[in-house]
N, CA and C atoms as an extended XYZ file, in Angstrom:
420
Properties=species:S:1:pos:R:3:atomname:S:1:resname:S:1:resid:I:1 pbc="F F F"
N         0.834       -1.171        0.000 N   MET     1
C         0.000        0.000        0.000 CA  MET     1
C         0.884        1.242        0.000 C   MET     1
N         0.586        2.180       -0.869 N   ARG     2
C         1.348        3.420       -0.953 CA  ARG     2
C         0.843        4.450        0.035 C   ARG     2
N         1.779        5.138        0.661 N   THR     3
C         1.449        6.286        1.491 CA  THR     3
C         2.364        7.420        1.069 C   THR     3
N         1.870        8.618        1.121 N   LEU     4
C         2.649        9.763        0.685 CA  LEU     4
C         2.627       10.858        1.740 C   LEU     4
N         3.716       11.614        1.779 N   LEU     5
C         3.860       12.737        2.693 CA  LEU     5
C         4.313       13.958        1.918 C   LEU     5
N         3.957       15.115        2.392 N   CYS     6
C         4.440       16.352        1.809 CA  CYS     6
C         4.498       17.392        2.918 C   CYS     6
N         5.475       18.288        2.878 N   THR     7
C         5.656       19.271        3.936 CA  THR     7
C         5.934       20.649        3.375 C   THR     7
N         5.567       21.674        4.133 N   LEU     8
C         5.857       23.040        3.741 CA  LEU     8
C         5.792       23.918        4.976 C   LEU     8
N         6.688       24.858        5.039 N   ALA     9
C         6.654       25.841        6.126 CA  ALA     9
C         6.888       27.211        5.523 C   ALA     9
N         6.255       28.205        6.083 N   LEU    10
C         6.452       29.565        5.618 CA  LEU    10
C         6.465       30.485        6.822 C   LEU    10
N         7.510       31.270        6.914 N   LEU    11
C         7.615       32.291        7.940 CA  LEU    11
C         7.558       33.626        7.221 C   LEU    11
N         6.706       34.516        7.665 N   ALA    12
C         6.570       35.811        7.008 CA  ALA    12
C         6.540       36.912        8.046 C   ALA    12
N         6.858       38.096        7.632 N   ALA    13
C         6.913       39.230        8.549 CA  ALA    13
C         5.596       39.976        8.638 C   ALA    13
N         4.672       39.729        7.717 N   THR    14
C         3.420       40.476        7.724 CA  THR    14
C         2.245       39.537        7.904 C   THR    14
N         1.131       40.081        8.325 N   ALA    15
C        -0.086       39.291        8.521 CA  ALA    15
C        -1.230       39.946        7.767 C   ALA    15
N        -2.263       39.160        7.500 N   ALA    16
C        -3.451       39.665        6.820 CA  ALA    16
C        -4.671       39.412        7.702 C   ALA    16
N        -5.834       39.680        7.174 N   THR    17
C        -7.072       39.477        7.906 CA  THR    17
C        -7.333       37.992        8.098 C   THR    17
N        -7.663       37.557        9.331 N   PRO    18
C        -7.930       36.139        9.560 CA  PRO    18
C        -9.192       35.671        8.849 C   PRO    18
N        -9.209       34.381        8.542 N   ALA    19
C       -10.382       33.782        7.916 CA  ALA    19
C       -11.491       33.629        8.949 C   ALA    19
N       -12.747       33.652        8.530 N   PRO    20
C       -13.839       33.451        9.479 CA  PRO    20
C       -13.847       32.008        9.984 C   PRO    20
N       -14.268       31.824       11.215 N   ALA    21
C       -14.357       30.486       11.799 CA  ALA    21
C       -15.572       29.782       11.217 C   ALA    21
N       -15.366       28.613       10.591 N   GLN    22
C       -16.469       27.891        9.978 CA  GLN    22
C       -16.486       26.423       10.359 C   GLN    22
N       -15.327       25.799       10.516 N   ALA    23
C       -15.268       24.360       10.727 CA  ALA    23
C       -15.420       24.012       12.194 C   ALA    23
N       -15.862       22.808       12.436 N   GLN    24
C       -15.917       22.282       13.788 CA  GLN    24
C       -14.557       21.680       14.117 C   GLN    24
N       -14.232       21.506       15.402 N   PRO    25
C       -12.967       20.860       15.755 CA  PRO    25
C       -12.845       19.489       15.099 C   PRO    25
N       -11.604       19.070       14.882 N   ALA    26
C       -11.334       17.788       14.234 CA  ALA    26
C       -12.005       16.650       15.003 C   ALA    26
N       -12.604       15.714       14.305 N   GLU    27
C       -13.259       14.556       14.917 CA  GLU    27
C       -12.588       13.279       14.429 C   GLU    27
N       -12.783       12.185       15.139 N   GLY    28
C       -12.302       10.877       14.714 CA  GLY    28
C       -10.807       10.853       14.489 C   GLY    28
N       -10.411       10.459       13.300 N   PHE    29
C        -9.009       10.348       12.919 CA  PHE    29
C        -8.284       11.660       13.192 C   PHE    29
N        -8.881       12.770       12.777 N   GLY    30
C        -8.247       14.079       12.940 CA  GLY    30
C        -8.070       14.454       14.393 C   GLY    30
N        -9.077       14.203       15.208 N   ARG    31
C        -8.981       14.518       16.645 CA  ARG    31
C        -7.904       13.662       17.294 C   ARG    31
N        -7.877       12.400       16.923 N   HIS    32
C        -6.856       11.495       17.461 CA  HIS    32
C        -5.464       11.947       17.032 C   HIS    32
N        -5.311       12.347       15.774 N   LEU    33
C        -4.025       12.847       15.286 CA  LEU    33
C        -3.609       14.095       16.065 C   LEU    33
N        -4.539       15.005       16.317 N   ALA    34
C        -4.235       16.209       17.097 CA  ALA    34
C        -3.740       15.832       18.493 C   ALA    34
N        -4.398       14.878       19.114 N   ASP    35
C        -3.976       14.420       20.445 CA  ASP    35
C        -2.579       13.814       20.399 C   ASP    35
N        -2.309       13.029       19.357 N   LEU    36
C        -0.979       12.417       19.212 CA  LEU    36
C         0.098       13.482       18.998 C   LEU    36
N        -0.196       14.466       18.158 N   ILE    37
C         0.759       15.554       17.913 CA  ILE    37
C         1.051       16.290       19.222 C   ILE    37
N         0.009       16.611       19.964 N   ASN    38
C         0.219       17.325       21.218 CA  ASN    38
C         0.986       16.483       22.233 C   ASN    38
N         0.690       15.205       22.300 N   GLY    39
C         1.448       14.333       23.195 CA  GLY    39
C         2.911       14.293       22.813 C   GLY    39
N         3.174       14.208       21.516 N   TYR    40
C         4.556       14.187       21.038 CA  TYR    40
C         5.260       15.501       21.359 C   TYR    40
N         4.595       16.613       21.099 N   ARG    41
C         5.187       17.925       21.412 CA  ARG    41
C         5.482       18.039       22.905 C   ARG    41
N         4.568       17.605       23.737 N   GLU    42
C         4.779       17.693       25.189 CA  GLU    42
C         5.964       16.838       25.636 C   GLU    42
N         6.114       15.657       25.041 N   ARG    43
C         7.275       14.809       25.371 CA  ARG    43
C         8.587       15.451       24.947 C   ARG    43
N         8.521       16.384       23.996 N   GLN    44
C         9.718       17.095       23.549 CA  GLN    44
C         9.902       18.411       24.299 C   GLN    44
N         9.088       18.640       25.310 N   GLY    45
C         9.203       19.851       26.115 CA  GLY    45
C         8.533       21.071       25.520 C   GLY    45
N         7.649       20.871       24.545 N   LEU    46
C         6.964       21.992       23.884 CA  LEU    46
C         5.515       22.079       24.338 C   LEU    46
N         4.960       23.258       24.217 N   ALA    47
C         3.556       23.462       24.559 CA  ALA    47
C         2.663       22.770       23.532 C   ALA    47
N         1.507       22.279       23.973 N   PRO    48
C         0.550       21.703       23.017 CA  PRO    48
C        -0.047       22.801       22.150 C   PRO    48
N        -0.611       22.402       21.024 N   LEU    49
C        -1.263       23.330       20.106 CA  LEU    49
C        -2.770       23.298       20.346 C   LEU    49
N        -3.377       24.466       20.417 N   ALA    50
C        -4.832       24.554       20.544 CA  ALA    50
C        -5.468       24.267       19.190 C   ALA    50
N        -6.596       23.591       19.201 N   ILE    51
C        -7.334       23.370       17.961 CA  ILE    51
C        -8.098       24.656       17.652 C   ILE    51
N        -7.879       25.176       16.457 N   ALA    52
C        -8.467       26.448       16.046 CA  ALA    52
C        -9.432       26.210       14.889 C   ALA    52
N       -10.665       26.643       15.057 N   GLN    53
C       -11.674       26.434       14.024 CA  GLN    53
C       -11.331       27.122       12.718 C   GLN    53
N       -10.728       28.312       12.782 N   ASP    54
C       -10.383       28.999       11.536 CA  ASP    54
C        -9.313       28.231       10.769 C   ASP    54
N        -8.353       27.655       11.476 N   LEU    55
C        -7.309       26.872       10.801 CA  LEU    55
C        -7.865       25.536       10.314 C   LEU    55
N        -8.803       24.963       11.053 N   ALA    56
C        -9.449       23.727       10.603 CA  ALA    56
C       -10.224       23.972        9.312 C   ALA    56
N       -10.853       25.146        9.206 N   ALA    57
C       -11.587       25.478        7.982 CA  ALA    57
C       -10.630       25.605        6.797 C   ALA    57
N        -9.499       26.260        7.005 N   LEU    58
C        -8.505       26.390        5.930 CA  LEU    58
C        -7.946       25.030        5.550 C   LEU    58
N        -7.656       24.199        6.545 N   ALA    59
C        -7.163       22.840        6.273 CA  ALA    59
C        -8.225       22.043        5.522 C   ALA    59
N        -9.485       22.233        5.907 N   GLY    60
C       -10.582       21.519        5.245 CA  GLY    60
C       -10.733       21.899        3.785 C   GLY    60
N       -10.629       23.180        3.492 N   GLU    61
C       -10.693       23.620        2.098 CA  GLU    61
C        -9.560       22.994        1.287 C   GLU    61
N        -8.362       22.985        1.880 N   HIS    62
C        -7.221       22.426        1.171 CA  HIS    62
C        -7.386       20.924        0.953 C   HIS    62
N        -7.825       20.224        1.986 N   THR    63
C        -8.012       18.776        1.873 CA  THR    63
C        -9.050       18.453        0.806 C   THR    63
N       -10.144       19.192        0.772 N   ALA    64
C       -11.172       18.968       -0.249 CA  ALA    64
C       -10.593       19.174       -1.650 C   ALA    64
N        -9.716       20.161       -1.790 N   GLY    65
C        -9.070       20.387       -3.089 CA  GLY    65
C        -8.160       19.231       -3.488 C   GLY    65
N        -7.433       18.681       -2.516 N   MET    66
C        -6.580       17.531       -2.834 CA  MET    66
C        -7.422       16.333       -3.240 C   MET    66
N        -8.548       16.127       -2.538 N   VAL    67
C        -9.449       15.022       -2.885 CA  VAL    67
C        -9.956       15.203       -4.311 C   VAL    67
N       -10.387       16.412       -4.650 N   ALA    68
C       -10.920       16.677       -5.991 CA  ALA    68
C        -9.877       16.438       -7.072 C   ALA    68
N        -8.618       16.793       -6.792 N   ARG    69
C        -7.534       16.608       -7.774 CA  ARG    69
C        -6.913       15.219       -7.692 C   ARG    69
N        -7.219       14.507       -6.570 N   ARG    70
C        -6.625       13.195       -6.311 CA  ARG    70
C        -5.102       13.294       -6.310 C   ARG    70
N        -4.606       14.319       -5.591 N   GLN    71
C        -3.169       14.587       -5.592 CA  GLN    71
C        -2.777       15.350       -4.327 C   GLN    71
N        -1.676       14.921       -3.712 N   LEU    72
C        -1.102       15.688       -2.610 CA  LEU    72
C        -0.470       16.944       -3.166 C   LEU    72
N        -0.700       18.054       -2.492 N   THR    73
C        -0.151       19.310       -2.972 CA  THR    73
C        -0.140       20.331       -1.838 C   THR    73
N         0.657       21.350       -2.019 N   HIS    74
C         0.623       22.505       -1.136 CA  HIS    74
C         0.155       23.737       -1.903 C   HIS    74
N        -0.459       23.521       -3.058 N   ASP    75
C        -0.982       24.646       -3.833 CA  ASP    75
C        -1.847       25.515       -2.941 C   ASP    75
N        -1.670       26.815       -3.037 N   GLY    76
C        -2.468       27.754       -2.276 CA  GLY    76
C        -1.990       27.986       -0.853 C   GLY    76
N        -0.824       27.431       -0.498 N   PHE    77
C        -0.340       27.608        0.876 CA  PHE    77
C        -0.165       29.089        1.219 C   PHE    77
N         0.410       29.841        0.315 N   HIS    78
C         0.633       31.258        0.590 CA  HIS    78
C        -0.694       31.971        0.906 C   HIS    78
N        -1.739       31.644        0.140 N   GLU    79
C        -3.043       32.254        0.388 CA  GLU    79
C        -3.617       31.795        1.724 C   GLU    79
N        -3.461       30.496        2.072 N   ARG    80
C        -3.930       30.016        3.380 CA  ARG    80
C        -3.197       30.742        4.498 C   ARG    80
N        -1.898       30.902        4.309 N   HIS    81
C        -1.081       31.599        5.299 CA  HIS    81
C        -1.583       33.026        5.496 C   HIS    81
N        -1.842       33.719        4.414 N   LEU    82
C        -2.356       35.091        4.505 CA  LEU    82
C        -3.730       35.128        5.162 C   LEU    82
N        -4.595       34.208        4.774 N   ARG    83
C        -5.944       34.167        5.348 CA  ARG    83
C        -5.921       33.828        6.833 C   ARG    83
N        -4.904       33.105        7.267 N   ALA    84
C        -4.786       32.760        8.691 CA  ALA    84
C        -4.443       33.991        9.521 C   ALA    84
N        -3.897       35.007        8.883 N   GLY    85
C        -3.560       36.235        9.595 CA  GLY    85
C        -2.410       36.069       10.563 C   GLY    85
N        -1.515       35.171       10.256 N   SER    86
C        -0.397       34.867       11.151 CA  SER    86
C         0.920       35.120       10.441 C   SER    86
N         1.928       35.495       11.203 N   ARG    87
C         3.238       35.694       10.570 CA  ARG    87
C         4.005       34.390       10.428 C   ARG    87
N         3.541       33.308       11.080 N   VAL    88
C         4.193       32.001       10.986 CA  VAL    88
C         3.138       30.925       10.786 C   VAL    88
N         3.303       30.110        9.749 N   CYS    89
C         2.443       28.946        9.511 CA  CYS    89
C         3.285       27.800        8.971 C   CYS    89
N         2.895       26.587        9.304 N   VAL    90
C         3.521       25.384        8.745 CA  VAL    90
C         2.407       24.447        8.291 C   VAL    90
N         2.737       23.558        7.379 N   GLU    91
C         1.733       22.632        6.855 CA  GLU    91
C         2.369       21.295        6.526 C   GLU    91
N         1.731       20.226        6.975 N   ASN    92
C         2.072       18.865        6.567 CA  ASN    92
C         0.834       18.264        5.924 C   ASN    92
N         1.012       17.504        4.875 N   VAL    93
C        -0.089       16.752        4.280 CA  VAL    93
C         0.334       15.295        4.144 C   VAL    93
N        -0.652       14.437        4.080 N   GLY    94
C        -0.380       13.010        3.912 CA  GLY    94
C        -1.560       12.343        3.233 C   GLY    94
N        -1.323       11.134        2.745 N   TRP    95
C        -2.372       10.394        2.059 CA  TRP    95
C        -2.233        8.903        2.321 C   TRP    95
N        -3.339        8.271        2.569 N   ASN    96
C        -3.492        6.831        2.601 CA  ASN    96
C        -2.860        6.152        3.817 C   ASN    96
N        -2.774        6.827        4.919 N   PHE    97
C        -2.310        6.188        6.145 CA  PHE    97
C        -3.500        5.533        6.831 C   PHE    97
N        -3.312        4.307        7.274 N   GLN    98
C        -4.396        3.539        7.887 CA  GLN    98
C        -4.750        4.045        9.275 C   GLN    98
N        -3.757        4.577        9.997 N   THR    99
C        -3.990        5.047       11.359 CA  THR    99
C        -3.307        6.397       11.565 C   THR    99
N        -3.801        7.124       12.544 N   ALA   100
C        -3.164        8.402       12.908 CA  ALA   100
C        -1.754        8.152       13.434 C   ALA   100
N        -1.571        7.044       14.142 N   GLU   101
C        -0.240        6.699       14.650 CA  GLU   101
C         0.757        6.506       13.503 C   GLU   101
N         0.327        5.824       12.449 N   ALA   102
C         1.210        5.596       11.295 CA  ALA   102
C         1.548        6.920       10.605 C   ALA   102
N         0.574        7.795       10.485 N   LEU   103
C         0.834        9.091        9.854 CA  LEU   103
C         1.820        9.896       10.686 C   LEU   103
N         1.598        9.982       11.995 N   LEU   104
C         2.529       10.716       12.847 CA  LEU   104
C         3.927       10.109       12.770 C   LEU   104
N         4.007        8.804       12.758 N   GLU   105
C         5.311        8.141       12.660 CA  GLU   105
C         5.990        8.495       11.338 C   GLU   105
N         5.233        8.543       10.251 N   GLY   106
C         5.792        8.951        8.967 CA  GLY   106
C         6.326       10.365        9.012 C   GLY   106
N         5.548       11.265        9.584 N   TRP   107
C         5.988       12.657        9.708 CA  TRP   107
C         7.214       12.770       10.612 C   TRP   107
N         7.250       11.989       11.686 N   ARG   108
C         8.386       12.049       12.613 CA  ARG   108
C         9.693       11.618       11.932 C   ARG   108
N         9.611       10.747       10.946 N   HIS   109
C        10.813       10.239       10.286 CA  HIS   109
C        11.161       10.980        9.003 C   HIS   109
N        10.560       12.125        8.801 N   SER   110
C        10.852       12.979        7.649 CA  SER   110
C        11.295       14.338        8.200 C   SER   110
N        12.486       14.766        7.831 N   ASP   111
C        13.057       15.979        8.422 CA  ASP   111
C        12.131       17.188        8.358 C   ASP   111
N        11.581       17.483        7.198 N   GLY   112
C        10.727       18.656        7.053 CA  GLY   112
C         9.444       18.550        7.854 C   GLY   112
N         8.816       17.386        7.809 N   HIS   113
C         7.590       17.176        8.578 CA  HIS   113
C         7.865       17.277       10.077 C   HIS   113
N         8.954       16.663       10.481 N   HIS   114
C         9.315       16.668       11.903 CA  HIS   114
C         9.564       18.092       12.387 C   HIS   114
N        10.270       18.854       11.599 N   ARG   115
C        10.531       20.259       11.922 CA  ARG   115
C         9.207       21.011       12.112 C   ARG   115
N         8.237       20.759       11.236 N   ASN   116
C         6.940       21.419       11.351 CA  ASN   116
C         6.200       20.997       12.624 C   ASN   116
N         6.248       19.713       12.959 N   LEU   117
C         5.582       19.234       14.175 CA  LEU   117
C         6.125       19.915       15.420 C   LEU   117
N         7.435       20.206       15.401 N   LEU   118
C         8.093       20.772       16.579 CA  LEU   118
C         8.364       22.266       16.448 C   LEU   118
N         7.705       22.920       15.501 N   GLU   119
C         7.896       24.363       15.327 CA  GLU   119
C         7.492       25.084       16.614 C   GLU   119
N         8.423       25.835       17.173 N   THR   120
C         8.163       26.530       18.440 CA  THR   120
C         7.355       27.808       18.255 C   THR   120
N         7.280       28.317       17.043 N   GLN   121
C         6.592       29.585       16.805 CA  GLN   121
C         5.113       29.428       16.477 C   GLN   121
N         4.578       28.218       16.543 N   VAL   122
C         3.150       28.029       16.308 CA  VAL   122
C         2.467       27.669       17.630 C   VAL   122
N         1.180       28.035       17.737 N   SER   123
C         0.448       27.760       18.969 CA  SER   123
C        -0.947       27.181       18.720 C   SER   123
N        -1.385       27.191       17.446 N   ARG   124
C        -2.727       26.717       17.100 CA  ARG   124
C        -2.625       25.794       15.894 C   ARG   124
N        -3.585       24.879       15.775 N   MET   125
C        -3.587       23.978       14.617 CA  MET   125
C        -5.001       23.701       14.146 C   MET   125
N        -5.068       23.342       12.881 N   GLY   126
C        -6.285       22.823       12.287 CA  GLY   126
C        -5.923       21.560       11.539 C   GLY   126
N        -6.751       20.556       11.652 N   ILE   127
C        -6.527       19.283       10.949 CA  ILE   127
C        -7.800       18.945       10.207 C   ILE   127
N        -7.635       18.501        8.969 N   ALA   128
C        -8.778       18.064        8.174 CA  ALA   128
C        -8.444       16.726        7.528 C   ALA   128
N        -9.446       15.860        7.480 N   VAL   129
C        -9.292       14.517        6.913 CA  VAL   129
C       -10.483       14.253        6.012 C   VAL   129
N       -10.181       13.805        4.791 N   GLN   130
C       -11.245       13.422        3.858 CA  GLN   130
C       -10.669       12.432        2.871 C   GLN   130
N       -11.340       11.304        2.697 N   ALA   131
C       -10.948       10.297        1.710 CA  ALA   131
C        -9.461        9.949        1.805 C   ALA   131
N        -8.981        9.785        3.035 N   ARG   132
C        -7.594        9.417        3.345 CA  ARG   132
C        -6.571       10.525        3.065 C   ARG   132
N        -7.008       11.703        2.679 N   TYR   133
C        -6.120       12.869        2.561 CA  TYR   133
C        -6.187       13.630        3.883 C   TYR   133
N        -5.024       14.090        4.342 N   VAL   134
C        -4.946       14.788        5.621 CA  VAL   134
C        -4.130       16.064        5.453 C   VAL   134
N        -4.627       17.145        6.057 N   THR   135
C        -3.876       18.397        6.128 CA  THR   135
C        -3.748       18.796        7.590 C   THR   135
N        -2.512       19.033        8.023 N   PHE   136
C        -2.183       19.625        9.317 CA  PHE   136
C        -1.682       21.018        9.017 C   PHE   136
N        -2.371       22.029        9.523 N   PHE   137
C        -2.029       23.426        9.263 CA  PHE   137
C        -1.921       24.116       10.614 C   PHE   137
N        -0.741       24.618       10.955 N   ALA   138
C        -0.521       25.220       12.271 CA  ALA   138
C         0.089       26.609       12.108 C   ALA   138
N        -0.369       27.530       12.942 N   CYS   139
C         0.088       28.925       12.873 CA  CYS   139
C         0.273       29.478       14.269 C   CYS   139
N         0.924       30.628       14.308 N   LEU   140
C         1.120       31.357       15.553 CA  LEU   140
C        -0.207       31.839       16.091 C   LEU   140
């Protein structure tokens, strides 16, 4: 079975208007993944990330786009970053992981993904899952 990972981080000096809150907190796989990420961050001496509805909405839009294209991508990251209204955002995406544990393990063993998981300048996250596509989007 194929699984894929993709990572991106962007640090910027300016912020824009935040996106409106639309999504509900991550449920099921996504909620479990958020808990795993926070547990991992805490074991590394970092603060947990709060689940943010505005970031979940942005992650959800991106995940739906990947599902529609049937392709992992970071297309539109710059726009998501601007819409988040944050000077720091990171993003990990993945596809076809059977469990949240397997996805986190994949991200932990990839330098770019791991760096994003442990980014000290972020404090909030949104996670979206649809048709085995996952977006983790975290910002200050």
